Amino acid sequence: MDKSLEKQLAFWLKSRKAACGPFLLLSVALGLLAGLLLIGQAWLLASMLSAVVMQGETISAVGAEITALLGLIIARAAVAWGRERVSFEAGRRLRTELRGEVLNRLSALGPAFIKGKPLGSWGAVVLEQIEDLHDFYARYLPQLSLAAMIPLVILACVFPLNWAAGLILLGTAPLIPLFMILVGMGAADANRKHFAALSRLSGHFMDRLRGIITLRLFDRAEAEGRAIEKASDEFRSRTMAVLRMAFLSSAVLEFFAAVSLALVAVYFGFSYLGHLDFGHYGQSISLFTGLFVLMLAPEFYQPLRDMGTHYHAKAQAVAAAEALSELLAIDIDKQQGKEPLPGSFDIEARDLSIYSHQGALLAGPLSFSLRQGERLAIVGPSGAGKSSLLHALLGFLPFKGELTVGGIPFTELDMAQWRGAVAWLGQEPHLFHGSLRDNIAMGRELGDEQIHGLLAKAQIADFVAGSADGLSHAIAEGGGGVSVGQAQRLALARALAGQPKIFLLDEPGASLDVDSERKVMDSIMRESEGLSLVMVSHRLEALTQLDRVLVMDAGTIVESGTAAELANANGLFAELLSESGLASSLDTPVCDGR
């Protein structure tokens, strides 16, 4: 990973720590308190041993010190428990806020953006990568502060007793973070590759699992199984690389900590043997001084070792932050308007250019109008920008130019109200795990009679009546348990539950058989009576039921008129009719369908 990018991601991670609330500072305070209690514990223990060994004191004579020592041990245990609790709470708050922010951002970006990645990849971002930020905030950041404070406090206690021991500690301390940095230089890159492999595996597996029936029909299950095996092996290899890095860094830290402790022990050992005579302040080195410093020496290096242990948490978080920061940095066309819906739903577009969230031009400039109650079809070859126009009308894609609804600029409308007034039906209706009642109501307070009425309008009441469970009929995630045609009609009933003012349809019959498509289109035409309707369609035979047709090509509107007029205009629409063999069927005057 590029060093400048790694620094930017580390800065981004630290900028998010406000979400942890006061628990991050409280974790540091409790860690510092635990260090102070440890110093007191070492002082008492060294004093008691010195008194018993050098002065011949009995155990009863140091009873007060023993009681105080037991109190310090209990206090340290309580502080350690409290620190674990507040550290976890700091990480939990961060994860909760960030996950909510990511889900809100995905909701704001809409389906046009979400479909740019496989579903499994988004699952890895929302679940795995956010979870992998926990240890960075719960452990690494607090330990970073403690690694600077506790050694300084210990040095402040050691130098007044023995300057040589203090210099040994001070001189060897930089070895640990130095080699920690050297070993961990590739950790962030290893973790980034690990996350990329996980994202590919998740997306690949989820897509193949959802399409397993189709793969079997076309005898591709075995080939896709080998592809999943290859992706799994890549993920295993990346995981092992991360683990090797973590184990290597831990071994290096333990080695240099052991060498540093040995230097302190050798110094005091040779001093007591009389071979060394420096470091003290005019008096010989007492047993108390040696014991106190030797007990503090491991604790001097422990915060640095703990920071090294948690260093892989930083590398893991930096790798996870790459995808998260990119997602949250996407500039959304902020529609903060709160204008209520107008009385009229006339739509006017002038020089409207539609862009992706990355800034690429998807369609435009477009100029058209839709009067309230008018039914408009949008046709054209694949990639012409038809679906992009619908996503823009839903407020899910940024645009430039003029777009108004009832004379009110689109960006000033309350998006929640606007989307609530729109019935949207796409090519792939999504039903959720739950009952049929839940899928229709979607949180609305609807009685069973109302739901039965909606099902009748969508021409699927017979399916519910024939089910033993009725409205409690269980539907699996993704619509398992119902056919595609039934799922589309259930989705239509759900859309009608919002009492829409305008219909936006993106090829609602593309995946249906002739009978199901007829039922869906009949229901739509009947329920949209007197309402505005915009339908993207490749099925040109149904266009005579609509008032007007817009023909798009390469992101622009190339023709406009009734189906019959365009059929005789020798333009792109006529070519599309000729290719589909429907040229003669549209020579009759257009029917308004109402």
Coordinates of C-alpha atoms in Angstrom, one line a residue:
M1 CA 0.0 0.0 0.0
D2 CA 1.2 3.5 -0.9
K3 CA 2.6 5.2 2.2
S4 CA 0.8 8.4 1.6
L5 CA -2.5 6.5 1.3
E6 CA -1.7 4.6 4.5
K7 CA -1.2 7.9 6.3
Q8 CA -4.4 9.3 5.0
L9 CA -6.3 6.2 6.1
A10 CA -4.7 6.3 9.6
F11 CA -5.7 10.0 9.9
W12 CA -9.2 9.1 8.8
L13 CA -9.4 6.4 11.4
K14 CA -8.3 8.8 14.2
S15 CA -10.8 11.4 13.0
R16 CA -13.6 9.0 13.7
K17 CA -12.7 8.4 17.4
A18 CA -15.2 11.0 18.6
A19 CA -17.8 8.3 18.0
C20 CA -16.3 6.4 20.9
G21 CA -17.5 9.1 23.3
P22 CA -15.7 9.5 26.7
F23 CA -15.0 5.8 26.8
L24 CA -11.7 6.1 24.9
L25 CA -10.3 8.6 27.4
L26 CA -11.7 6.6 30.3
S27 CA -9.9 3.5 29.0
V28 CA -6.6 5.4 28.9
A29 CA -7.2 6.8 32.5
L30 CA -7.9 3.3 33.8
G31 CA -4.8 1.9 32.1
L32 CA -2.7 4.7 33.7
L33 CA -4.3 4.0 37.1
A34 CA -3.5 0.3 36.7
G35 CA 0.2 1.3 36.0
L36 CA 0.3 3.4 39.1
L37 CA -1.2 0.6 41.2
L38 CA 1.5 -1.7 39.8
I39 CA 4.2 0.6 40.9
G40 CA 2.8 0.8 44.4
Q41 CA 2.6 -3.0 44.4
A42 CA 6.2 -3.4 43.4
W43 CA 7.2 -0.8 46.0
L44 CA 5.4 -2.7 48.8
L45 CA 6.7 -6.1 47.7
A46 CA 10.3 -4.9 47.4
S47 CA 10.1 -3.2 50.9
M48 CA 8.7 -6.4 52.5
L49 CA 11.4 -8.7 51.0
S50 CA 14.1 -6.2 51.9
A51 CA 12.9 -6.0 55.5
V52 CA 12.6 -9.8 55.8
V53 CA 15.8 -10.7 54.1
M54 CA 18.2 -7.9 55.1
Q55 CA 16.7 -6.7 58.4
G56 CA 15.4 -10.1 59.7
E57 CA 11.8 -8.8 60.2
T58 CA 9.1 -11.4 60.8
I59 CA 6.0 -11.9 58.7
S60 CA 3.8 -10.5 61.4
A61 CA 5.9 -7.3 61.4
V62 CA 5.0 -6.6 57.8
G63 CA 1.4 -7.5 58.2
A64 CA 0.2 -4.0 57.3
E65 CA 2.2 -4.1 54.1
I66 CA 0.8 -7.5 53.2
T67 CA -2.8 -6.2 53.7
A68 CA -2.0 -3.2 51.6
L69 CA -0.5 -5.5 48.9
L70 CA -3.6 -7.6 48.8
G71 CA -5.7 -4.5 48.5
L72 CA -3.6 -3.3 45.5
I73 CA -3.9 -6.7 43.8
I74 CA -7.7 -6.6 44.2
A75 CA -7.8 -2.9 43.0
R76 CA -5.7 -3.8 39.9
A77 CA -8.0 -6.6 39.0
A78 CA -11.0 -4.4 39.3
V79 CA -9.4 -1.6 37.3
A80 CA -8.4 -4.2 34.6
W81 CA -12.0 -5.4 34.4
G82 CA -13.3 -1.9 34.2
R83 CA -10.9 -1.0 31.4
E84 CA -11.9 -4.0 29.4
R85 CA -15.6 -3.0 29.7
V86 CA -15.1 0.6 28.8
S87 CA -12.7 -0.3 25.9
F88 CA -15.3 -2.7 24.5
E89 CA -18.0 0.0 24.8
A90 CA -15.8 2.5 22.9
G91 CA -15.4 0.0 20.1
R92 CA -19.1 -0.9 20.1
R93 CA -20.2 2.7 19.9
L94 CA -17.8 3.3 17.0
R95 CA -19.0 0.2 15.1
T96 CA -22.7 1.1 15.7
E97 CA -22.3 4.6 14.5
L98 CA -20.2 3.7 11.5
R99 CA -22.5 0.8 10.5
G100 CA -25.5 3.1 10.7
E101 CA -23.7 5.7 8.6
V102 CA -22.7 3.2 6.0
L103 CA -26.2 1.8 5.7
N104 CA -27.7 5.3 5.5
R105 CA -25.1 6.2 2.8
L106 CA -26.0 3.1 0.8
S107 CA -29.7 3.9 1.2
A108 CA -29.0 7.4 0.0
L109 CA -26.9 6.2 -3.0
G110 CA -29.7 3.9 -4.0
P111 CA -29.9 0.7 -6.1
A112 CA -28.0 2.2 -9.0
F113 CA -24.9 2.3 -6.9
I114 CA -25.4 -0.8 -4.9
K115 CA -25.7 -3.0 -8.0
G116 CA -22.2 -1.9 -8.9
K117 CA -20.9 -4.6 -6.5
P118 CA -22.0 -8.1 -5.8
L119 CA -24.3 -8.4 -2.8
G120 CA -21.7 -10.5 -0.9
S121 CA -19.1 -7.8 -1.3
W122 CA -21.4 -5.3 0.4
G123 CA -22.0 -7.9 3.2
A124 CA -18.2 -8.0 3.7
V125 CA -18.0 -4.2 4.0
V126 CA -21.0 -3.8 6.4
L127 CA -20.1 -6.8 8.6
E128 CA -16.5 -7.9 8.4
Q129 CA -14.7 -4.7 7.7
I130 CA -16.5 -2.6 10.3
E131 CA -16.0 -5.4 12.8
D132 CA -12.3 -5.3 12.1
L133 CA -12.2 -1.7 13.3
H134 CA -13.1 -2.7 16.8
D135 CA -9.6 -3.6 18.2
F136 CA -8.1 -0.4 16.7
Y137 CA -10.4 1.8 18.9
A138 CA -10.8 -0.6 21.8
R139 CA -7.1 -1.6 22.2
Y140 CA -4.6 0.0 19.8
L141 CA -5.5 3.7 20.4
P142 CA -5.7 3.5 24.2
Q143 CA -2.5 1.4 24.2
L144 CA -0.7 4.0 22.0
S145 CA -1.2 6.6 24.8
L146 CA -0.3 4.2 27.6
A147 CA 2.9 3.2 25.8
A148 CA 4.0 6.8 26.0
M149 CA 2.8 7.5 29.6
I150 CA 3.5 4.5 31.7
P151 CA 7.3 4.1 30.7
L152 CA 7.8 7.7 31.6
V153 CA 6.2 7.3 35.0
I154 CA 8.4 4.2 35.6
L155 CA 11.5 6.1 34.6
A156 CA 10.5 8.9 37.0
C157 CA 10.5 6.3 39.8
V158 CA 13.7 4.5 38.7
F159 CA 16.1 7.4 38.0
P160 CA 16.1 8.8 41.6
L161 CA 17.1 5.3 42.8
N162 CA 19.7 4.3 40.1
W163 CA 20.6 6.3 37.1
A164 CA 22.4 3.4 35.3
A165 CA 19.3 1.2 35.4
G166 CA 17.2 4.2 34.2
L167 CA 19.6 4.7 31.3
I168 CA 19.4 1.0 30.3
L169 CA 15.7 1.2 30.3
L170 CA 15.7 4.4 28.4
G171 CA 18.3 3.2 25.8
T172 CA 16.7 -0.1 25.1
A173 CA 13.1 1.1 24.9
P174 CA 13.3 2.4 21.3
L175 CA 14.3 -1.0 20.0
I176 CA 10.9 -2.4 20.5
P177 CA 8.9 0.2 18.5
L178 CA 11.7 0.4 15.9
F179 CA 11.6 -3.3 15.1
M180 CA 7.8 -3.3 15.5
I181 CA 7.6 -0.8 12.6
L182 CA 10.1 -2.7 10.5
V183 CA 8.3 -5.9 10.8
G184 CA 4.9 -4.3 10.4
M185 CA 5.7 -2.3 7.3
G186 CA 4.0 -4.9 5.1
A187 CA 1.1 -5.6 7.5
A188 CA -1.3 -3.0 6.1
D189 CA -0.7 -4.2 2.6
A190 CA -1.2 -7.9 3.6
N191 CA -4.4 -7.0 5.3
R192 CA -5.6 -5.0 2.4
K193 CA -5.1 -8.0 0.1
H194 CA -6.8 -10.2 2.6
F195 CA -9.9 -7.9 2.6
A196 CA -9.9 -7.8 -1.2
A197 CA -9.8 -11.6 -1.4
L198 CA -12.6 -11.8 1.2
S199 CA -14.7 -9.4 -0.8
R200 CA -14.2 -11.3 -4.0
L201 CA -15.0 -14.6 -2.3
S202 CA -18.1 -13.3 -0.6
G203 CA -19.5 -11.7 -3.8
H204 CA -18.6 -14.7 -6.0
F205 CA -20.1 -17.2 -3.6
M206 CA -23.3 -15.2 -3.0
D207 CA -24.0 -14.6 -6.7
R208 CA -23.3 -18.3 -7.6
L209 CA -25.5 -19.5 -4.7
R210 CA -28.4 -17.4 -5.8
G211 CA -28.0 -18.6 -9.4
I212 CA -27.4 -22.2 -8.6
I213 CA -30.5 -23.4 -10.4
T214 CA -29.5 -21.5 -13.6
L215 CA -26.0 -22.8 -13.4
R216 CA -27.2 -26.4 -13.2
L217 CA -29.6 -25.9 -16.1
F218 CA -26.6 -24.8 -18.3
D219 CA -24.3 -27.4 -16.8
R220 CA -22.0 -24.8 -15.3
A221 CA -22.2 -25.8 -11.7
E222 CA -18.9 -27.8 -11.8
A223 CA -17.0 -25.0 -13.5
E224 CA -18.3 -22.4 -11.0
G225 CA -17.4 -24.8 -8.2
R226 CA -13.8 -24.7 -9.4
A227 CA -13.9 -20.9 -9.5
I228 CA -15.1 -20.8 -5.9
E229 CA -12.4 -23.2 -4.9
K230 CA -9.8 -21.0 -6.5
A231 CA -11.2 -17.9 -4.7
S232 CA -11.3 -19.8 -1.4
D233 CA -7.7 -20.9 -1.9
E234 CA -6.6 -17.3 -2.5
F235 CA -8.4 -16.2 0.6
R236 CA -6.7 -19.0 2.6
S237 CA -3.3 -17.8 1.3
R238 CA -4.0 -14.2 2.2
T239 CA -5.2 -15.2 5.7
M240 CA -2.0 -17.2 6.3
A241 CA 0.1 -14.2 5.2
V242 CA -1.6 -12.0 7.7
L243 CA -1.1 -14.6 10.5
R244 CA 2.5 -15.0 9.6
M245 CA 3.0 -11.3 9.9
A246 CA 1.3 -11.2 13.3
F247 CA 3.3 -14.1 14.7
L248 CA 6.6 -12.7 13.4
S249 CA 5.9 -9.3 15.0
S250 CA 5.1 -10.9 18.3
A251 CA 8.2 -13.1 18.3
V252 CA 10.4 -10.1 17.5
L253 CA 8.9 -8.0 20.3
E254 CA 9.3 -10.8 22.8
F255 CA 13.0 -11.3 21.8
F256 CA 14.0 -7.7 22.2
A257 CA 12.0 -7.3 25.5
A258 CA 13.8 -10.4 26.9
V259 CA 17.2 -9.0 25.8
S260 CA 16.5 -5.7 27.5
L261 CA 15.4 -7.3 30.7
A262 CA 18.5 -9.4 30.7
L263 CA 20.7 -6.3 30.5
V264 CA 19.0 -4.9 33.6
A265 CA 19.4 -8.2 35.5
V266 CA 23.1 -8.5 34.5
Y267 CA 23.8 -5.0 35.7
F268 CA 22.3 -5.6 39.1
G269 CA 23.9 -9.1 39.4
F270 CA 27.4 -7.8 38.7
S271 CA 26.8 -4.8 41.0
Y272 CA 25.9 -7.1 43.9
L273 CA 29.0 -9.3 43.1
G274 CA 31.1 -6.1 43.3
H275 CA 32.3 -6.1 39.7
L276 CA 30.3 -2.9 38.9
D277 CA 30.3 0.2 41.0
F278 CA 28.3 2.9 39.2
G279 CA 24.7 4.0 38.8
H280 CA 24.1 4.8 42.5
Y281 CA 24.2 8.2 44.2
G282 CA 27.0 7.7 46.7
Q283 CA 25.6 4.7 48.4
S284 CA 25.8 1.0 47.6
I285 CA 22.9 -0.5 45.7
S286 CA 20.4 -1.9 48.2
L287 CA 18.4 -5.1 47.8
F288 CA 15.2 -2.9 47.8
T289 CA 16.5 -0.9 44.8
G290 CA 17.4 -4.0 42.8
L291 CA 14.2 -5.8 43.5
F292 CA 12.1 -2.7 42.9
V293 CA 13.8 -1.9 39.5
L294 CA 13.7 -5.6 38.4
M295 CA 10.0 -5.9 39.2
L296 CA 9.3 -2.7 37.3
A297 CA 11.5 -3.5 34.3
P298 CA 9.1 -6.0 32.7
E299 CA 6.3 -3.6 33.2
F300 CA 8.4 -0.8 31.6
Y301 CA 8.4 -2.8 28.4
Q302 CA 4.9 -4.3 28.7
P303 CA 3.0 -1.3 27.3
L304 CA 5.4 -1.3 24.3
R305 CA 4.9 -5.0 23.9
D306 CA 1.1 -4.7 24.1
M307 CA 1.2 -1.9 21.5
G308 CA 3.2 -4.2 19.3
T309 CA 0.7 -7.0 19.9
H310 CA -2.1 -4.7 18.9
Y311 CA -0.2 -3.2 16.0
H312 CA -1.7 -5.8 13.6
A313 CA -5.1 -4.3 14.7
K314 CA -3.9 -1.0 13.2
A315 CA -2.8 -2.6 10.0
Q316 CA -6.1 -4.5 9.9
A317 CA -8.1 -1.3 10.5
V318 CA -6.1 0.6 7.9
A319 CA -6.9 -2.0 5.3
A320 CA -10.6 -2.1 6.3
A321 CA -10.8 1.7 6.2
E322 CA -9.9 1.9 2.5
A323 CA -13.3 0.7 1.2
L324 CA -15.2 2.4 4.0
S325 CA -13.6 5.8 3.5
E326 CA -14.1 5.6 -0.2
L327 CA -17.8 4.8 0.3
L328 CA -18.3 7.6 2.9
A329 CA -16.3 10.1 0.8
I330 CA -18.7 9.8 -2.2
D331 CA -20.3 13.1 -2.8
I332 CA -24.0 12.8 -2.6
D333 CA -26.3 15.3 -4.3
K334 CA -27.6 16.4 -0.9
Q335 CA -31.3 16.9 -1.3
Q336 CA -32.0 18.7 1.9
G337 CA -35.2 20.3 0.6
K338 CA -38.3 20.0 2.7
E339 CA -40.8 21.4 0.3
P340 CA -44.1 19.4 0.6
L341 CA -45.4 17.6 -2.5
P342 CA -47.1 20.0 -5.0
G343 CA -50.7 19.6 -6.0
S344 CA -49.7 18.9 -9.6
F345 CA -47.3 16.2 -10.6
D346 CA -46.3 17.7 -13.9
I347 CA -42.6 16.9 -14.6
E348 CA -40.4 19.2 -16.6
A349 CA -36.8 18.4 -17.6
R350 CA -34.6 20.9 -19.5
D351 CA -31.0 20.1 -20.4
L352 CA -30.9 17.4 -17.8
S353 CA -27.6 15.6 -17.5
I354 CA -27.4 12.5 -15.3
Y355 CA -24.1 11.4 -13.7
S356 CA -22.8 8.4 -11.8
H357 CA -21.6 9.0 -8.2
Q358 CA -18.1 8.8 -9.6
G359 CA -18.8 11.7 -11.9
A360 CA -19.2 9.9 -15.2
L361 CA -21.9 11.1 -17.6
L362 CA -24.7 8.5 -17.9
A363 CA -27.3 10.3 -19.9
G364 CA -28.0 13.8 -21.2
P365 CA -28.7 16.5 -21.9
L366 CA -32.4 15.5 -21.9
S367 CA -35.4 17.7 -22.3
F368 CA -38.9 16.3 -22.0
S369 CA -42.2 16.9 -20.1
L370 CA -44.7 14.6 -18.5
R371 CA -48.2 16.0 -17.7
Q372 CA -50.2 14.7 -14.8
G373 CA -52.1 11.6 -15.9
E374 CA -50.0 11.1 -18.9
R375 CA -48.5 7.7 -19.7
L376 CA -45.0 7.8 -21.1
A377 CA -42.9 4.9 -22.5
I378 CA -39.1 5.1 -22.8
V379 CA -37.5 2.7 -25.3
G380 CA -34.1 2.3 -26.9
P381 CA -31.2 -0.1 -27.2
S382 CA -29.4 -1.4 -24.1
G383 CA -27.1 1.2 -22.5
A384 CA -29.1 4.1 -23.9
G385 CA -29.6 5.6 -20.4
K386 CA -33.2 4.6 -19.7
S387 CA -32.7 3.1 -16.3
S388 CA -30.4 6.0 -15.3
L389 CA -33.3 8.4 -16.0
L390 CA -35.6 6.4 -13.7
H391 CA -33.0 6.4 -11.0
A392 CA -32.5 10.1 -11.3
L393 CA -36.3 10.6 -11.0
L394 CA -36.1 8.6 -7.8
G395 CA -33.4 10.9 -6.5
F396 CA -30.7 8.2 -6.5
L397 CA -28.4 9.7 -9.1
P398 CA -26.9 13.2 -9.2
F399 CA -27.8 15.5 -12.1
K400 CA -27.2 18.9 -13.6
G401 CA -29.8 21.0 -15.4
E402 CA -33.4 21.8 -14.6
L403 CA -35.8 19.2 -13.2
T404 CA -39.1 20.3 -11.7
V405 CA -42.2 18.6 -10.3
G406 CA -45.3 20.7 -10.3
G407 CA -43.1 23.8 -10.8
I408 CA -40.9 23.0 -7.7
P409 CA -37.2 22.2 -8.3
F410 CA -36.6 18.6 -7.7
T411 CA -33.8 19.2 -5.2
E412 CA -36.1 21.2 -3.0
L413 CA -38.6 18.4 -2.6
D414 CA -38.8 16.3 0.6
M415 CA -37.3 13.1 -0.8
A416 CA -39.1 10.9 1.7
Q417 CA -42.5 12.3 0.7
W418 CA -41.6 12.1 -3.0
R419 CA -40.5 8.5 -2.9
G420 CA -43.6 7.7 -0.8
A421 CA -45.7 9.0 -3.6
V422 CA -43.9 6.9 -6.3
A423 CA -44.8 3.3 -7.1
W424 CA -41.6 1.7 -8.4
L425 CA -41.5 -1.7 -10.0
G426 CA -38.3 -3.2 -11.5
Q427 CA -37.3 -6.2 -13.4
E428 CA -36.3 -8.2 -10.2
P429 CA -38.8 -7.7 -7.4
H430 CA -37.2 -8.4 -4.0
L431 CA -39.2 -10.1 -1.3
F432 CA -38.0 -10.5 2.2
H433 CA -37.9 -13.4 4.6
G434 CA -41.2 -13.3 6.5
S435 CA -44.9 -13.7 5.9
L436 CA -46.8 -12.6 2.9
R437 CA -48.5 -10.1 5.2
D438 CA -45.2 -8.6 6.2
N439 CA -44.0 -8.3 2.6
I440 CA -47.1 -6.3 1.6
A441 CA -47.5 -4.1 4.6
M442 CA -43.7 -3.3 5.0
G443 CA -44.3 -1.7 8.4
R444 CA -47.5 0.1 7.4
E445 CA -50.5 -0.4 9.6
L446 CA -52.7 -2.3 7.2
G447 CA -55.6 -4.6 8.1
D448 CA -56.1 -8.0 6.5
E449 CA -59.0 -6.7 4.5
Q450 CA -56.9 -3.9 3.1
I451 CA -54.1 -6.4 2.2
H452 CA -56.7 -8.7 0.5
G453 CA -57.9 -5.7 -1.5
L454 CA -54.4 -4.9 -2.7
L455 CA -53.8 -8.5 -3.6
A456 CA -57.0 -8.5 -5.7
K457 CA -55.9 -5.4 -7.5
A458 CA -52.6 -7.1 -8.3
Q459 CA -54.4 -10.2 -9.5
I460 CA -52.8 -12.6 -7.0
A461 CA -55.7 -13.0 -4.6
D462 CA -56.3 -16.5 -5.9
F463 CA -52.8 -17.6 -4.9
V464 CA -53.4 -16.4 -1.3
A465 CA -56.8 -17.9 -1.1
G466 CA -55.4 -21.3 -2.2
S467 CA -52.7 -21.2 0.4
A468 CA -53.4 -23.0 3.7
D469 CA -51.6 -20.3 5.7
G470 CA -53.3 -17.4 3.8
L471 CA -51.6 -14.1 4.6
S472 CA -49.2 -15.9 7.0
H473 CA -47.8 -17.9 4.1
A474 CA -44.0 -17.9 4.6
I475 CA -41.7 -16.4 2.0
A476 CA -38.0 -17.1 2.0
E477 CA -35.3 -14.5 1.5
G478 CA -35.2 -13.3 -2.1
G479 CA -38.8 -14.6 -2.8
G480 CA -38.2 -18.3 -2.2
G481 CA -41.5 -20.2 -2.3
V482 CA -43.2 -18.2 -5.0
S483 CA -42.7 -18.0 -8.8
V484 CA -41.2 -15.0 -10.5
G485 CA -44.7 -13.9 -11.8
Q486 CA -46.2 -14.2 -8.3
A487 CA -43.3 -12.3 -6.8
Q488 CA -43.8 -9.5 -9.4
R489 CA -47.5 -9.3 -8.6
L490 CA -46.8 -9.3 -4.8
A491 CA -44.3 -6.4 -5.4
L492 CA -47.1 -4.6 -7.3
A493 CA -49.5 -5.1 -4.4
R494 CA -46.8 -3.7 -2.1
A495 CA -46.3 -0.7 -4.3
L496 CA -50.0 0.0 -4.4
A497 CA -50.2 0.0 -0.6
G498 CA -48.5 3.4 -0.6
Q499 CA -51.4 5.0 -2.7
P500 CA -48.9 6.3 -5.3
K501 CA -49.4 9.4 -7.4
I502 CA -46.9 8.3 -10.1
F503 CA -45.7 5.0 -11.4
L504 CA -42.1 4.4 -12.4
L505 CA -41.6 1.0 -14.1
D506 CA -38.3 -0.5 -15.2
E507 CA -39.2 -3.4 -17.5
P508 CA -41.8 -4.9 -15.1
G509 CA -42.5 -7.8 -17.5
A510 CA -39.0 -8.6 -18.6
S511 CA -38.7 -11.9 -16.6
L512 CA -42.3 -13.0 -16.9
D513 CA -44.1 -15.5 -19.1
V514 CA -46.8 -14.2 -21.4
D515 CA -49.7 -14.9 -19.0
S516 CA -47.9 -13.3 -15.9
E517 CA -46.9 -10.3 -17.9
R518 CA -50.4 -9.8 -19.2
K519 CA -51.8 -9.9 -15.6
V520 CA -49.1 -7.5 -14.3
M521 CA -49.6 -5.0 -17.1
D522 CA -53.4 -5.2 -16.9
S523 CA -53.2 -4.4 -13.2
I524 CA -50.7 -1.6 -13.7
M525 CA -52.8 0.0 -16.4
R526 CA -56.0 -0.3 -14.4
E527 CA -54.5 1.1 -11.1
S528 CA -52.6 3.9 -12.8
E529 CA -55.9 5.3 -14.3
G530 CA -55.6 9.1 -14.1
L531 CA -52.1 8.9 -12.7
S532 CA -48.7 9.6 -14.3
L533 CA -46.7 6.7 -15.5
V534 CA -43.2 6.3 -16.9
M535 CA -42.3 2.9 -18.2
V536 CA -39.0 1.6 -19.6
S537 CA -39.7 -1.3 -21.9
H538 CA -38.2 -3.5 -24.5
R539 CA -41.6 -5.0 -25.2
L540 CA -42.7 -2.8 -28.0
E541 CA -46.0 -4.6 -28.6
A542 CA -47.5 -3.0 -25.4
L543 CA -46.8 0.6 -26.3
T544 CA -50.1 1.3 -28.0
Q545 CA -51.6 1.5 -24.5
L546 CA -49.4 4.5 -23.7
D547 CA -49.9 8.1 -24.7
R548 CA -46.3 8.9 -25.8
V549 CA -43.0 7.3 -26.5
L550 CA -39.5 8.7 -25.9
V551 CA -36.8 6.9 -27.9
M552 CA -33.3 7.1 -26.3
D553 CA -29.9 6.3 -27.9
A554 CA -26.4 6.9 -26.5
G555 CA -27.8 8.9 -23.5
T556 CA -30.0 11.3 -25.5
I557 CA -33.6 11.5 -26.7
V558 CA -33.6 11.0 -30.5
E559 CA -37.4 10.7 -31.1
S560 CA -40.6 11.6 -29.4
G561 CA -44.3 10.9 -30.3
T562 CA -47.0 8.3 -30.3
A563 CA -46.2 4.7 -31.1
A564 CA -48.0 4.9 -34.4
E565 CA -46.3 8.2 -35.4
L566 CA -42.9 6.9 -34.7
A567 CA -43.6 3.6 -36.4
N568 CA -44.0 5.5 -39.7
A569 CA -41.1 7.9 -39.1
N570 CA -38.3 5.6 -40.4
G571 CA -36.2 6.4 -37.4
L572 CA -34.6 4.3 -34.6
F573 CA -38.1 3.3 -33.3
A574 CA -39.0 1.9 -36.7
E575 CA -35.7 0.0 -36.8
L576 CA -36.4 -1.5 -33.4
L577 CA -39.9 -2.5 -34.5
S578 CA -38.6 -4.1 -37.7
E579 CA -36.0 -6.1 -35.7
S580 CA -38.7 -7.4 -33.4
G581 CA -41.1 -8.2 -36.3
L582 CA -43.8 -5.8 -35.0
A583 CA -43.7 -3.1 -37.7
S584 CA -47.2 -3.9 -39.0
S585 CA -48.9 -4.2 -35.6
L586 CA -48.4 -0.5 -34.7
D587 CA -49.9 0.9 -37.9
T588 CA -53.3 1.3 -36.2
P589 CA -54.1 4.5 -34.3
V590 CA -52.8 4.6 -30.8
C591 CA -55.3 3.7 -28.0
D592 CA -55.3 5.7 -24.8
G593 CA -55.9 2.5 -22.8
R594 CA -58.2 4.4 -20.3

